[in-house]
Amino acid sequence: MRTAGVSPGFGWTDNVMSKRNGRGPSAVIAGRLAQCRRSLRKAGAGAFLVTNEPDYFYLTGFSGEESAVMITPREVHILTDARFLEEIKDEVGWARSRLRKGFLNDEVVKACEELKVKKLAVQSKHLSVGEHAEFRRKMRGTRLVLAPPIVETMRRLKDETEVAIMRRAIDVAEEAFKTTCKSIRPGQTELELAARLEYEMKCRGASSPAFPTICAEGANAAAPHARPGKRKVKRGSSVLFDWGARVGHYCSDLTRMVFVGSIPPRLREVYAVCLEAQLAGVEAVRPGRRMCDVDEAARSVIKKAGYGDKFTHGLGHGLGLNVHEAPSLSWRSKEELVPGMLVTVEPGIYLPGVGGVRIEDDVLVTARGHRVLTRLDKSPEGAVVGR
Ligand code: GLY
Ligand code: MN
């Protein structure tokens, strides 16, 4: 298998978070748990029920699905079932595991009773109204309180371990794209090209695409989140690819245009505007800058060129275990950028009936400014394939 430019790395079972530190968790996990417990103490809760899978993975390294984690001042309980015995052993051997025989929520109720939890903090965004009502009905002696966004806040800043994994997710996506571009021929459908790109990512170690790959030919790209279909690529087509790899549980997210043979004249102008806006947006990324000001740095270029109403979404978003996570790099947010945030910068111009252009990079906020982690060429000439 050809894996040009990509060193061997994380496969689907790899989980660097789970490296043990003697009998305890890894130093990374121990640090996260300590920070989480500090927030819990402030909230006055006796235990924290983590029901969001990426959040409990982040806090413990446990990758089993349909489970929950309960964090108390001294212990971590993994509430799961026998499907995940291997993960328990490999990833969280240091924690207490509770293998449920019945329903997960009944195991939560039982754990609260046994541990005598008086006040249980729950994740309001990750517990349904029905489950909340069920807990209230079944729990005796345990009061439910809404947890502050403890893990969401922690996950906004990426540590070195996370940046290293995300670099791999970016490398995998970029190398897969280069190979896919070499194979583009008139007559292929959007679905075939999307499948090829996803295949090439998996060949290089991606466990899955980070999200359903967008491949949109011609006017289909006027929809920012177009679904690939049976439209065929022709000579003179413009094709928008928005794709990413999931590697070691983390996502990359890129968008590039491809022009088959030549650039349609109308899109040449639009591409130049979008690229100028994208470069201005990236340049504006630095600590202390407000999200809305970074958005405006890119948006003002597009407005000045007369396409302001054709850029219909925010400039970007945080990226990590989820493809979309905090912070939101948008005109709506007055929050400031902080070193360690990793965001996408992705202006787009969408012309119904004609086509769409978007260019997206993944950018790390550093102490002095930023580092663009994605490296694929953005020049219009570089985007022409199959000459
Ligand atoms: N890559 C998909 C999105 O950012 O919405
Ligand atoms: Mn994106």
mmCIF file of C-alpha atoms and ligand atoms in Angstrom:
data_model
loop_
_atom_site.group_PDB
_atom_site.id
_atom_site.type_symbol
_atom_site.label_atom_id
_atom_site.label_comp_id
_atom_site.label_asym_id
_atom_site.label_seq_id
_atom_site.Cartn_x
_atom_site.Cartn_y
_atom_site.Cartn_z
ATOM 1 C CA MET A 1 0.000 0.000 0.000
ATOM 2 C CA ARG A 2 1.328 3.434 -0.946
ATOM 3 C CA THR A 3 1.348 5.893 1.934
ATOM 4 C CA ALA A 4 3.600 8.558 0.459
ATOM 5 C CA GLY A 5 4.466 11.292 2.925
ATOM 6 C CA VAL A 6 2.575 9.751 5.816
ATOM 7 C CA SER A 7 4.574 8.048 8.513
ATOM 8 C CA PRO A 8 3.041 5.017 10.203
ATOM 9 C CA GLY A 9 0.678 6.199 12.880
ATOM 10 C CA PHE A 10 -2.580 5.704 14.625
ATOM 11 C CA GLY A 11 -4.940 3.033 13.426
ATOM 12 C CA TRP A 12 -8.519 2.679 14.535
ATOM 13 C CA THR A 13 -7.615 0.979 17.787
ATOM 14 C CA ASP A 14 -4.875 3.426 18.694
ATOM 15 C CA ASN A 15 -5.609 5.521 21.702
ATOM 16 C CA VAL A 16 -2.661 7.545 22.874
ATOM 17 C CA MET A 17 -4.687 8.870 25.796
ATOM 18 C CA SER A 18 -4.654 5.470 27.423
ATOM 19 C CA LYS A 19 -0.899 5.097 27.957
ATOM 20 C CA ARG A 20 -0.605 4.053 31.604
ATOM 21 C CA ASN A 21 1.453 5.782 34.226
ATOM 22 C CA GLY A 22 2.290 2.906 36.598
ATOM 23 C CA ARG A 23 -1.045 1.793 38.111
ATOM 24 C CA GLY A 24 -2.806 5.058 37.442
ATOM 25 C CA PRO A 25 -3.959 6.817 34.287
ATOM 26 C CA SER A 26 -1.565 8.594 31.911
ATOM 27 C CA ALA A 27 -0.270 11.994 32.979
ATOM 28 C CA VAL A 28 -2.519 13.641 30.367
ATOM 29 C CA ILE A 29 -5.640 11.956 31.733
ATOM 30 C CA ALA A 30 -4.648 12.572 35.362
ATOM 31 C CA GLY A 31 -4.265 16.286 34.584
ATOM 32 C CA ARG A 32 -7.682 16.464 32.930
ATOM 33 C CA LEU A 33 -9.378 14.642 35.790
ATOM 34 C CA ALA A 34 -7.772 16.981 38.325
ATOM 35 C CA GLN A 35 -8.998 20.037 36.399
ATOM 36 C CA CYS A 36 -12.471 18.531 36.080
ATOM 37 C CA ARG A 37 -12.618 17.789 39.826
ATOM 38 C CA ARG A 38 -11.646 21.380 40.647
ATOM 39 C CA SER A 39 -14.643 22.614 38.623
ATOM 40 C CA LEU A 40 -16.881 20.013 40.262
ATOM 41 C CA ARG A 41 -15.837 21.144 43.714
ATOM 42 C CA LYS A 42 -16.712 24.720 42.781
ATOM 43 C CA ALA A 43 -20.122 23.536 41.625
ATOM 44 C CA GLY A 44 -20.540 21.713 44.939
ATOM 45 C CA ALA A 45 -21.404 18.389 43.274
ATOM 46 C CA GLY A 46 -20.596 15.002 44.784
ATOM 47 C CA ALA A 47 -20.275 13.302 41.406
ATOM 48 C CA PHE A 48 -20.322 14.161 37.704
ATOM 49 C CA LEU A 49 -22.175 11.947 35.239
ATOM 50 C CA VAL A 50 -20.536 12.224 31.813
ATOM 51 C CA THR A 51 -22.885 10.949 29.116
ATOM 52 C CA ASN A 52 -21.334 12.533 26.017
ATOM 53 C CA GLU A 53 -19.011 10.003 24.367
ATOM 54 C CA PRO A 54 -16.292 12.416 23.156
ATOM 55 C CA ASP A 55 -16.307 14.032 26.617
ATOM 56 C CA TYR A 56 -15.799 10.796 28.523
ATOM 57 C CA PHE A 57 -13.145 9.732 26.036
ATOM 58 C CA TYR A 58 -11.389 13.058 26.625
ATOM 59 C CA LEU A 59 -11.519 12.691 30.404
ATOM 60 C CA THR A 60 -10.613 9.005 30.699
ATOM 61 C CA GLY A 61 -9.411 7.574 27.350
ATOM 62 C CA PHE A 62 -12.311 5.067 27.390
ATOM 63 C CA SER A 63 -13.600 4.631 23.829
ATOM 64 C CA GLY A 64 -16.588 2.296 24.374
ATOM 65 C CA GLU A 65 -19.924 3.441 22.994
ATOM 66 C CA GLU A 66 -23.316 3.694 24.697
ATOM 67 C CA SER A 67 -21.699 3.972 28.104
ATOM 68 C CA ALA A 68 -21.308 6.624 30.793
ATOM 69 C CA VAL A 69 -18.630 7.709 33.204
ATOM 70 C CA MET A 70 -19.140 8.871 36.774
ATOM 71 C CA ILE A 71 -16.422 10.984 38.321
ATOM 72 C CA THR A 72 -16.310 11.299 42.087
ATOM 73 C CA PRO A 73 -13.704 13.158 44.165
ATOM 74 C CA ARG A 74 -11.566 10.009 44.422
ATOM 75 C CA GLU A 75 -12.757 7.518 41.830
ATOM 76 C CA VAL A 76 -13.728 7.102 38.220
ATOM 77 C CA HIS A 77 -16.506 4.625 37.439
ATOM 78 C CA ILE A 78 -16.988 3.321 33.907
ATOM 79 C CA LEU A 79 -20.625 2.257 33.404
ATOM 80 C CA THR A 80 -20.652 -0.012 30.401
ATOM 81 C CA ASP A 81 -21.338 -3.565 29.224
ATOM 82 C CA ALA A 82 -19.491 -6.708 28.235
ATOM 83 C CA ARG A 83 -19.006 -5.619 24.612
ATOM 84 C CA PHE A 84 -16.263 -3.321 25.828
ATOM 85 C CA LEU A 85 -14.246 -5.637 28.069
ATOM 86 C CA GLU A 86 -11.151 -5.235 25.883
ATOM 87 C CA GLU A 87 -11.404 -1.448 25.930
ATOM 88 C CA ILE A 88 -11.794 -1.499 29.715
ATOM 89 C CA LYS A 89 -8.640 -3.586 30.070
ATOM 90 C CA ASP A 90 -6.547 -1.633 27.557
ATOM 91 C CA GLU A 91 -7.752 1.903 28.143
ATOM 92 C CA VAL A 92 -9.031 2.284 31.698
ATOM 93 C CA GLY A 93 -7.611 -0.603 33.719
ATOM 94 C CA TRP A 94 -6.954 1.953 36.481
ATOM 95 C CA ALA A 95 -10.655 2.889 36.806
ATOM 96 C CA ARG A 96 -13.570 1.064 38.432
ATOM 97 C CA SER A 97 -15.760 -0.630 35.878
ATOM 98 C CA ARG A 98 -19.435 -1.439 36.390
ATOM 99 C CA LEU A 99 -20.701 -3.911 33.809
ATOM 100 C CA ARG A 100 -24.421 -3.450 33.534
ATOM 101 C CA LYS A 101 -26.734 -6.417 33.006
ATOM 102 C CA GLY A 102 -29.834 -4.268 32.595
ATOM 103 C CA PHE A 103 -30.330 -0.751 31.262
ATOM 104 C CA LEU A 104 -27.580 1.850 31.497
ATOM 105 C CA ASN A 105 -29.751 4.343 33.358
ATOM 106 C CA ASP A 106 -30.612 1.768 36.012
ATOM 107 C CA GLU A 107 -26.878 1.221 36.526
ATOM 108 C CA VAL A 108 -26.484 4.989 37.016
ATOM 109 C CA VAL A 109 -29.237 4.946 39.657
ATOM 110 C CA LYS A 110 -27.602 1.958 41.368
ATOM 111 C CA ALA A 111 -24.172 3.622 41.354
ATOM 112 C CA CYS A 112 -25.607 6.770 42.959
ATOM 113 C CA GLU A 113 -27.227 4.681 45.702
ATOM 114 C CA GLU A 114 -24.098 2.627 46.412
ATOM 115 C CA LEU A 115 -21.783 5.640 46.374
ATOM 116 C CA LYS A 116 -24.273 7.708 48.402
ATOM 117 C CA VAL A 117 -24.134 10.589 45.941
ATOM 118 C CA LYS A 118 -26.228 13.471 47.298
ATOM 119 C CA LYS A 119 -25.777 15.863 44.395
ATOM 120 C CA LEU A 120 -25.157 14.527 40.881
ATOM 121 C CA ALA A 121 -24.042 16.979 38.183
ATOM 122 C CA VAL A 122 -25.373 16.015 34.734
ATOM 123 C CA GLN A 123 -24.591 17.281 31.237
ATOM 124 C CA SER A 124 -27.721 19.171 30.213
ATOM 125 C CA LYS A 125 -26.851 19.028 26.508
ATOM 126 C CA HIS A 126 -26.313 15.284 26.655
ATOM 127 C CA LEU A 127 -29.228 13.995 28.708
ATOM 128 C CA SER A 128 -32.710 13.863 27.240
ATOM 129 C CA VAL A 129 -35.725 15.342 29.006
ATOM 130 C CA GLY A 130 -37.041 11.786 29.339
ATOM 131 C CA GLU A 131 -33.853 10.516 30.960
ATOM 132 C CA HIS A 132 -33.809 13.445 33.370
ATOM 133 C CA ALA A 133 -37.387 12.652 34.369
ATOM 134 C CA GLU A 134 -36.515 8.959 34.723
ATOM 135 C CA PHE A 135 -33.584 9.746 37.040
ATOM 136 C CA ARG A 136 -35.763 12.056 39.133
ATOM 137 C CA ARG A 137 -38.360 9.335 39.428
ATOM 138 C CA LYS A 138 -35.942 6.526 40.281
ATOM 139 C CA MET A 139 -33.280 8.199 42.379
ATOM 140 C CA ARG A 140 -33.711 8.212 46.154
ATOM 141 C CA GLY A 141 -31.451 10.572 48.070
ATOM 142 C CA THR A 142 -29.704 11.967 44.978
ATOM 143 C CA ARG A 143 -30.499 15.432 43.643
ATOM 144 C CA LEU A 144 -29.729 16.316 40.031
ATOM 145 C CA VAL A 145 -28.004 19.582 39.172
ATOM 146 C CA LEU A 146 -26.945 20.885 35.766
ATOM 147 C CA ALA A 147 -23.167 20.806 35.417
ATOM 148 C CA PRO A 148 -21.438 23.918 34.087
ATOM 149 C CA PRO A 149 -19.811 23.285 30.649
ATOM 150 C CA ILE A 150 -16.736 21.751 32.305
ATOM 151 C CA VAL A 151 -15.485 19.501 29.516
ATOM 152 C CA GLU A 152 -16.580 21.793 26.687
ATOM 153 C CA THR A 153 -14.449 24.534 28.232
ATOM 154 C CA MET A 154 -11.445 22.230 28.644
ATOM 155 C CA ARG A 155 -11.738 20.881 25.108
ATOM 156 C CA ARG A 156 -11.528 24.388 23.592
ATOM 157 C CA LEU A 157 -7.772 24.353 24.187
ATOM 158 C CA LYS A 158 -5.706 21.611 22.586
ATOM 159 C CA ASP A 159 -2.606 20.329 24.348
ATOM 160 C CA GLU A 160 0.526 19.100 22.558
ATOM 161 C CA THR A 161 -0.724 15.512 22.470
ATOM 162 C CA GLU A 162 -3.907 16.560 20.736
ATOM 163 C CA VAL A 163 -2.154 18.840 18.246
ATOM 164 C CA ALA A 164 0.200 15.979 17.327
ATOM 165 C CA ILE A 165 -2.729 13.650 16.635
ATOM 166 C CA MET A 166 -4.577 16.299 14.654
ATOM 167 C CA ARG A 167 -1.482 16.900 12.520
ATOM 168 C CA ARG A 168 -1.676 13.217 11.611
ATOM 169 C CA ALA A 169 -5.363 13.538 10.784
ATOM 170 C CA ILE A 170 -4.466 16.461 8.512
ATOM 171 C CA ASP A 171 -1.560 14.596 6.847
ATOM 172 C CA VAL A 172 -3.791 11.620 6.143
ATOM 173 C CA ALA A 173 -6.487 13.845 4.601
ATOM 174 C CA GLU A 174 -3.989 15.789 2.493
ATOM 175 C CA GLU A 175 -2.143 12.773 1.105
ATOM 176 C CA ALA A 176 -5.432 11.055 0.299
ATOM 177 C CA PHE A 177 -6.606 14.175 -1.539
ATOM 178 C CA LYS A 178 -3.446 14.419 -3.638
ATOM 179 C CA THR A 179 -3.846 10.810 -4.751
ATOM 180 C CA THR A 180 -7.558 11.273 -5.473
ATOM 181 C CA CYS A 181 -6.870 14.375 -7.579
ATOM 182 C CA LYS A 182 -4.486 12.407 -9.806
ATOM 183 C CA SER A 183 -7.287 9.956 -10.535
ATOM 184 C CA ILE A 184 -9.987 12.487 -11.536
ATOM 185 C CA ARG A 185 -11.332 11.808 -15.054
ATOM 186 C CA PRO A 186 -14.370 13.179 -16.943
ATOM 187 C CA GLY A 187 -17.288 10.781 -16.481
ATOM 188 C CA GLN A 188 -16.714 10.037 -12.791
ATOM 189 C CA THR A 189 -19.605 10.870 -10.479
ATOM 190 C CA GLU A 190 -19.435 12.944 -7.304
ATOM 191 C CA LEU A 191 -20.219 9.788 -5.314
ATOM 192 C CA GLU A 192 -17.357 7.868 -6.928
ATOM 193 C CA LEU A 193 -14.893 10.651 -6.149
ATOM 194 C CA ALA A 194 -16.104 10.975 -2.549
ATOM 195 C CA ALA A 195 -15.775 7.202 -2.120
ATOM 196 C CA ARG A 196 -12.262 7.269 -3.577
ATOM 197 C CA LEU A 197 -11.199 10.006 -1.184
ATOM 198 C CA GLU A 198 -12.627 8.143 1.810
ATOM 199 C CA TYR A 199 -10.919 4.925 0.650
ATOM 200 C CA GLU A 200 -7.564 6.687 0.312
ATOM 201 C CA MET A 201 -7.935 8.139 3.827
ATOM 202 C CA LYS A 202 -8.646 4.711 5.301
ATOM 203 C CA CYS A 203 -5.649 3.240 3.455
ATOM 204 C CA ARG A 204 -3.538 5.780 5.325
ATOM 205 C CA GLY A 205 -4.891 4.982 8.797
ATOM 206 C CA ALA A 206 -8.133 6.958 9.133
ATOM 207 C CA SER A 207 -10.733 5.052 11.162
ATOM 208 C CA SER A 208 -13.453 6.853 9.187
ATOM 209 C CA PRO A 209 -14.053 10.146 7.431
ATOM 210 C CA ALA A 210 -14.438 12.912 10.035
ATOM 211 C CA PHE A 211 -17.893 13.648 8.507
ATOM 212 C CA PRO A 212 -19.677 12.649 5.287
ATOM 213 C CA THR A 213 -17.387 13.814 2.488
ATOM 214 C CA ILE A 214 -18.730 16.617 0.316
ATOM 215 C CA CYS A 215 -17.909 16.407 -3.382
ATOM 216 C CA ALA A 216 -19.983 18.896 -5.373
ATOM 217 C CA GLU A 217 -19.667 19.435 -9.120
ATOM 218 C CA GLY A 218 -20.590 22.720 -10.816
ATOM 219 C CA ALA A 219 -23.827 24.316 -9.619
ATOM 220 C CA ASN A 220 -24.226 21.669 -6.887
ATOM 221 C CA ALA A 221 -21.527 23.519 -4.935
ATOM 222 C CA ALA A 222 -23.863 26.505 -4.515
ATOM 223 C CA ALA A 223 -25.224 24.579 -1.503
ATOM 224 C CA PRO A 224 -22.568 24.894 1.263
ATOM 225 C CA HIS A 225 -23.317 21.369 2.487
ATOM 226 C CA ALA A 226 -24.141 19.733 -0.839
ATOM 227 C CA ARG A 227 -24.637 15.971 -0.878
ATOM 228 C CA PRO A 228 -22.647 14.076 -3.502
ATOM 229 C CA GLY A 229 -24.811 12.344 -6.068
ATOM 230 C CA LYS A 230 -24.700 10.986 -9.602
ATOM 231 C CA ARG A 231 -23.611 14.270 -11.255
ATOM 232 C CA LYS A 232 -20.676 13.609 -13.518
ATOM 233 C CA VAL A 233 -17.440 15.530 -13.769
ATOM 234 C CA LYS A 234 -16.836 17.025 -17.244
ATOM 235 C CA ARG A 235 -13.990 18.912 -18.864
ATOM 236 C CA GLY A 236 -14.274 22.459 -17.550
ATOM 237 C CA SER A 237 -16.062 21.355 -14.337
ATOM 238 C CA SER A 238 -15.397 22.998 -11.005
ATOM 239 C CA VAL A 239 -15.544 20.538 -8.100
ATOM 240 C CA LEU A 240 -15.678 21.459 -4.401
ATOM 241 C CA PHE A 241 -14.267 18.900 -1.957
ATOM 242 C CA ASP A 242 -14.880 19.303 1.799
ATOM 243 C CA TRP A 243 -13.423 16.355 3.659
ATOM 244 C CA GLY A 244 -11.497 15.271 6.724
ATOM 245 C CA ALA A 245 -10.008 12.192 8.339
ATOM 246 C CA ARG A 246 -10.659 10.813 11.799
ATOM 247 C CA VAL A 247 -7.370 9.528 13.175
ATOM 248 C CA GLY A 248 -6.810 8.494 16.788
ATOM 249 C CA HIS A 249 -10.372 9.791 17.457
ATOM 250 C CA TYR A 250 -9.519 13.348 16.268
ATOM 251 C CA CYS A 251 -10.763 15.146 13.144
ATOM 252 C CA SER A 252 -9.265 17.180 10.348
ATOM 253 C CA ASP A 253 -11.431 19.366 8.117
ATOM 254 C CA LEU A 254 -10.372 20.873 4.788
ATOM 255 C CA THR A 255 -11.988 22.360 1.706
ATOM 256 C CA ARG A 256 -10.341 22.738 -1.693
ATOM 257 C CA MET A 257 -11.590 23.452 -5.208
ATOM 258 C CA VAL A 258 -10.553 21.442 -8.227
ATOM 259 C CA PHE A 259 -10.972 22.641 -11.813
ATOM 260 C CA VAL A 260 -10.935 19.973 -14.523
ATOM 261 C CA GLY A 261 -8.745 21.129 -17.430
ATOM 262 C CA SER A 262 -9.363 24.858 -16.976
ATOM 263 C CA ILE A 263 -11.007 27.386 -14.660
ATOM 264 C CA PRO A 264 -14.457 28.656 -15.726
ATOM 265 C CA PRO A 265 -14.004 32.468 -16.181
ATOM 266 C CA ARG A 266 -16.744 33.462 -13.697
ATOM 267 C CA LEU A 267 -15.316 31.206 -11.008
ATOM 268 C CA ARG A 268 -11.764 32.470 -11.590
ATOM 269 C CA GLU A 269 -12.834 35.878 -10.275
ATOM 270 C CA VAL A 270 -14.842 34.375 -7.408
ATOM 271 C CA TYR A 271 -11.960 32.078 -6.478
ATOM 272 C CA ALA A 272 -9.564 35.047 -6.310
ATOM 273 C CA VAL A 273 -11.943 36.920 -3.971
ATOM 274 C CA CYS A 274 -12.463 33.867 -1.754
ATOM 275 C CA LEU A 275 -8.716 33.214 -1.540
ATOM 276 C CA GLU A 276 -7.988 36.842 -0.631
ATOM 277 C CA ALA A 277 -10.678 36.636 2.083
ATOM 278 C CA GLN A 278 -9.334 33.322 3.379
ATOM 279 C CA LEU A 279 -5.777 34.675 3.613
ATOM 280 C CA ALA A 280 -7.062 37.797 5.414
ATOM 281 C CA GLY A 281 -9.007 35.597 7.854
ATOM 282 C CA VAL A 282 -5.983 33.410 8.587
ATOM 283 C CA GLU A 283 -3.777 36.487 9.019
ATOM 284 C CA ALA A 284 -6.219 37.899 11.592
ATOM 285 C CA VAL A 285 -5.974 34.813 13.836
ATOM 286 C CA ARG A 286 -4.008 35.710 16.946
ATOM 287 C CA PRO A 287 -4.492 35.672 20.733
ATOM 288 C CA GLY A 288 -6.694 38.442 22.056
ATOM 289 C CA ARG A 289 -8.575 38.933 18.772
ATOM 290 C CA ARG A 290 -12.338 38.612 19.042
ATOM 291 C CA MET A 291 -13.974 35.901 16.931
ATOM 292 C CA CYS A 292 -16.248 38.498 15.292
ATOM 293 C CA ASP A 293 -13.246 40.600 14.252
ATOM 294 C CA VAL A 294 -11.519 37.641 12.595
ATOM 295 C CA ASP A 295 -14.788 36.855 10.799
ATOM 296 C CA GLU A 296 -15.006 40.478 9.664
ATOM 297 C CA ALA A 297 -11.399 40.486 8.373
ATOM 298 C CA ALA A 298 -12.424 37.855 5.810
ATOM 299 C CA ARG A 299 -16.007 38.975 5.296
ATOM 300 C CA SER A 300 -15.055 42.580 4.469
ATOM 301 C CA VAL A 301 -13.007 41.366 1.467
ATOM 302 C CA ILE A 302 -16.026 39.467 0.148
ATOM 303 C CA LYS A 303 -18.389 42.380 0.843
ATOM 304 C CA LYS A 304 -16.096 44.820 -0.967
ATOM 305 C CA ALA A 305 -16.113 42.571 -4.047
ATOM 306 C CA GLY A 306 -19.931 42.666 -4.054
ATOM 307 C CA TYR A 307 -20.553 39.130 -2.795
ATOM 308 C CA GLY A 308 -21.394 39.913 0.850
ATOM 309 C CA ASP A 309 -24.827 38.285 0.679
ATOM 310 C CA LYS A 310 -23.323 35.151 -0.921
ATOM 311 C CA PHE A 311 -21.185 34.275 2.133
ATOM 312 C CA THR A 312 -23.946 32.747 4.199
ATOM 313 C CA HIS A 313 -22.191 31.149 7.190
ATOM 314 C CA GLY A 314 -19.630 31.966 9.880
ATOM 315 C CA LEU A 315 -15.917 31.977 9.087
ATOM 316 C CA GLY A 316 -15.053 28.816 10.988
ATOM 317 C CA HIS A 317 -15.326 26.615 14.049
ATOM 318 C CA GLY A 318 -13.292 24.775 16.632
ATOM 319 C CA LEU A 319 -12.063 21.325 15.612
ATOM 320 C CA GLY A 320 -11.062 18.336 17.745
ATOM 321 C CA LEU A 321 -12.845 15.165 18.820
ATOM 322 C CA ASN A 322 -15.902 16.636 17.067
ATOM 323 C CA VAL A 323 -15.728 18.228 13.669
ATOM 324 C CA HIS A 324 -17.703 21.181 14.990
ATOM 325 C CA GLU A 325 -16.950 22.220 18.541
ATOM 326 C CA ALA A 326 -16.305 25.370 20.555
ATOM 327 C CA PRO A 327 -15.264 28.046 19.855
ATOM 328 C CA SER A 328 -17.376 29.442 17.044
ATOM 329 C CA LEU A 329 -15.323 31.703 14.761
ATOM 330 C CA SER A 330 -18.276 33.809 13.780
ATOM 331 C CA TRP A 331 -19.735 37.325 13.716
ATOM 332 C CA ARG A 332 -21.997 36.236 16.576
ATOM 333 C CA SER A 333 -19.156 35.730 19.073
ATOM 334 C CA LYS A 334 -17.310 38.438 20.956
ATOM 335 C CA GLU A 335 -15.110 35.840 22.684
ATOM 336 C CA GLU A 336 -11.338 36.250 22.261
ATOM 337 C CA LEU A 337 -8.961 33.750 20.711
ATOM 338 C CA VAL A 338 -6.583 32.046 23.151
ATOM 339 C CA PRO A 339 -3.357 30.095 22.433
ATOM 340 C CA GLY A 340 -4.200 26.412 22.038
ATOM 341 C CA MET A 341 -7.480 26.943 20.213
ATOM 342 C CA LEU A 342 -7.569 25.105 16.891
ATOM 343 C CA VAL A 343 -10.053 26.542 14.404
ATOM 344 C CA THR A 344 -11.007 26.248 10.765
ATOM 345 C CA VAL A 345 -10.950 29.312 8.506
ATOM 346 C CA GLU A 346 -13.378 28.698 5.652
ATOM 347 C CA PRO A 347 -15.020 31.570 3.799
ATOM 348 C CA GLY A 348 -17.279 30.635 0.899
ATOM 349 C CA ILE A 349 -19.117 32.345 -1.943
ATOM 350 C CA TYR A 350 -22.233 30.568 -3.212
ATOM 351 C CA LEU A 351 -23.912 31.485 -6.505
ATOM 352 C CA PRO A 352 -27.179 29.581 -7.075
ATOM 353 C CA GLY A 353 -27.328 28.070 -10.556
ATOM 354 C CA VAL A 354 -23.631 28.737 -11.149
ATOM 355 C CA GLY A 355 -21.529 27.092 -8.442
ATOM 356 C CA GLY A 356 -19.719 27.706 -5.207
ATOM 357 C CA VAL A 357 -16.219 28.300 -3.958
ATOM 358 C CA ARG A 358 -14.903 27.633 -0.445
ATOM 359 C CA ILE A 359 -11.343 27.319 0.853
ATOM 360 C CA GLU A 360 -10.690 25.871 4.325
ATOM 361 C CA ASP A 361 -7.582 25.476 6.456
ATOM 362 C CA ASP A 362 -7.033 24.283 10.037
ATOM 363 C CA VAL A 363 -5.236 26.895 12.123
ATOM 364 C CA LEU A 364 -3.694 26.668 15.601
ATOM 365 C CA VAL A 365 -3.629 29.802 17.761
ATOM 366 C CA THR A 366 -0.108 30.179 19.177
ATOM 367 C CA ALA A 367 1.344 32.494 21.833
ATOM 368 C CA ARG A 368 2.444 34.974 19.168
ATOM 369 C CA GLY A 369 -0.084 34.497 16.429
ATOM 370 C CA HIS A 370 -1.016 31.330 14.595
ATOM 371 C CA ARG A 371 0.265 28.297 12.733
ATOM 372 C CA VAL A 372 -1.538 26.992 9.659
ATOM 373 C CA LEU A 373 -1.446 23.210 10.030
ATOM 374 C CA THR A 374 -2.871 22.393 6.606
ATOM 375 C CA ARG A 375 -0.422 22.605 3.741
ATOM 376 C CA LEU A 376 -2.247 21.868 0.497
ATOM 377 C CA ASP A 377 -1.709 24.393 -2.289
ATOM 378 C CA LYS A 378 -4.395 27.083 -2.645
ATOM 379 C CA SER A 379 -3.198 28.789 -5.838
ATOM 380 C CA PRO A 380 -5.764 28.742 -8.672
ATOM 381 C CA GLU A 381 -3.190 27.126 -10.998
ATOM 382 C CA GLY A 382 -2.561 24.374 -8.436
ATOM 383 C CA ALA A 383 -6.291 23.621 -8.409
ATOM 384 C CA VAL A 384 -6.389 22.678 -12.116
ATOM 385 C CA VAL A 385 -6.229 18.896 -12.677
ATOM 386 C CA GLY A 386 -6.139 16.685 -15.773
ATOM 387 C CA ARG A 387 -4.653 19.270 -18.119
HETATM 388 N N1 GLY B 1 -16.571 20.537 6.919
HETATM 389 C C1 GLY B 1 -17.914 20.717 7.182
HETATM 390 C C2 GLY B 1 -18.172 21.975 7.911
HETATM 391 O O1 GLY B 1 -17.293 22.577 8.442
HETATM 392 O O2 GLY B 1 -19.311 22.377 8.026
HETATM 393 MN MN MN B 2 -15.342 23.110 8.474
#
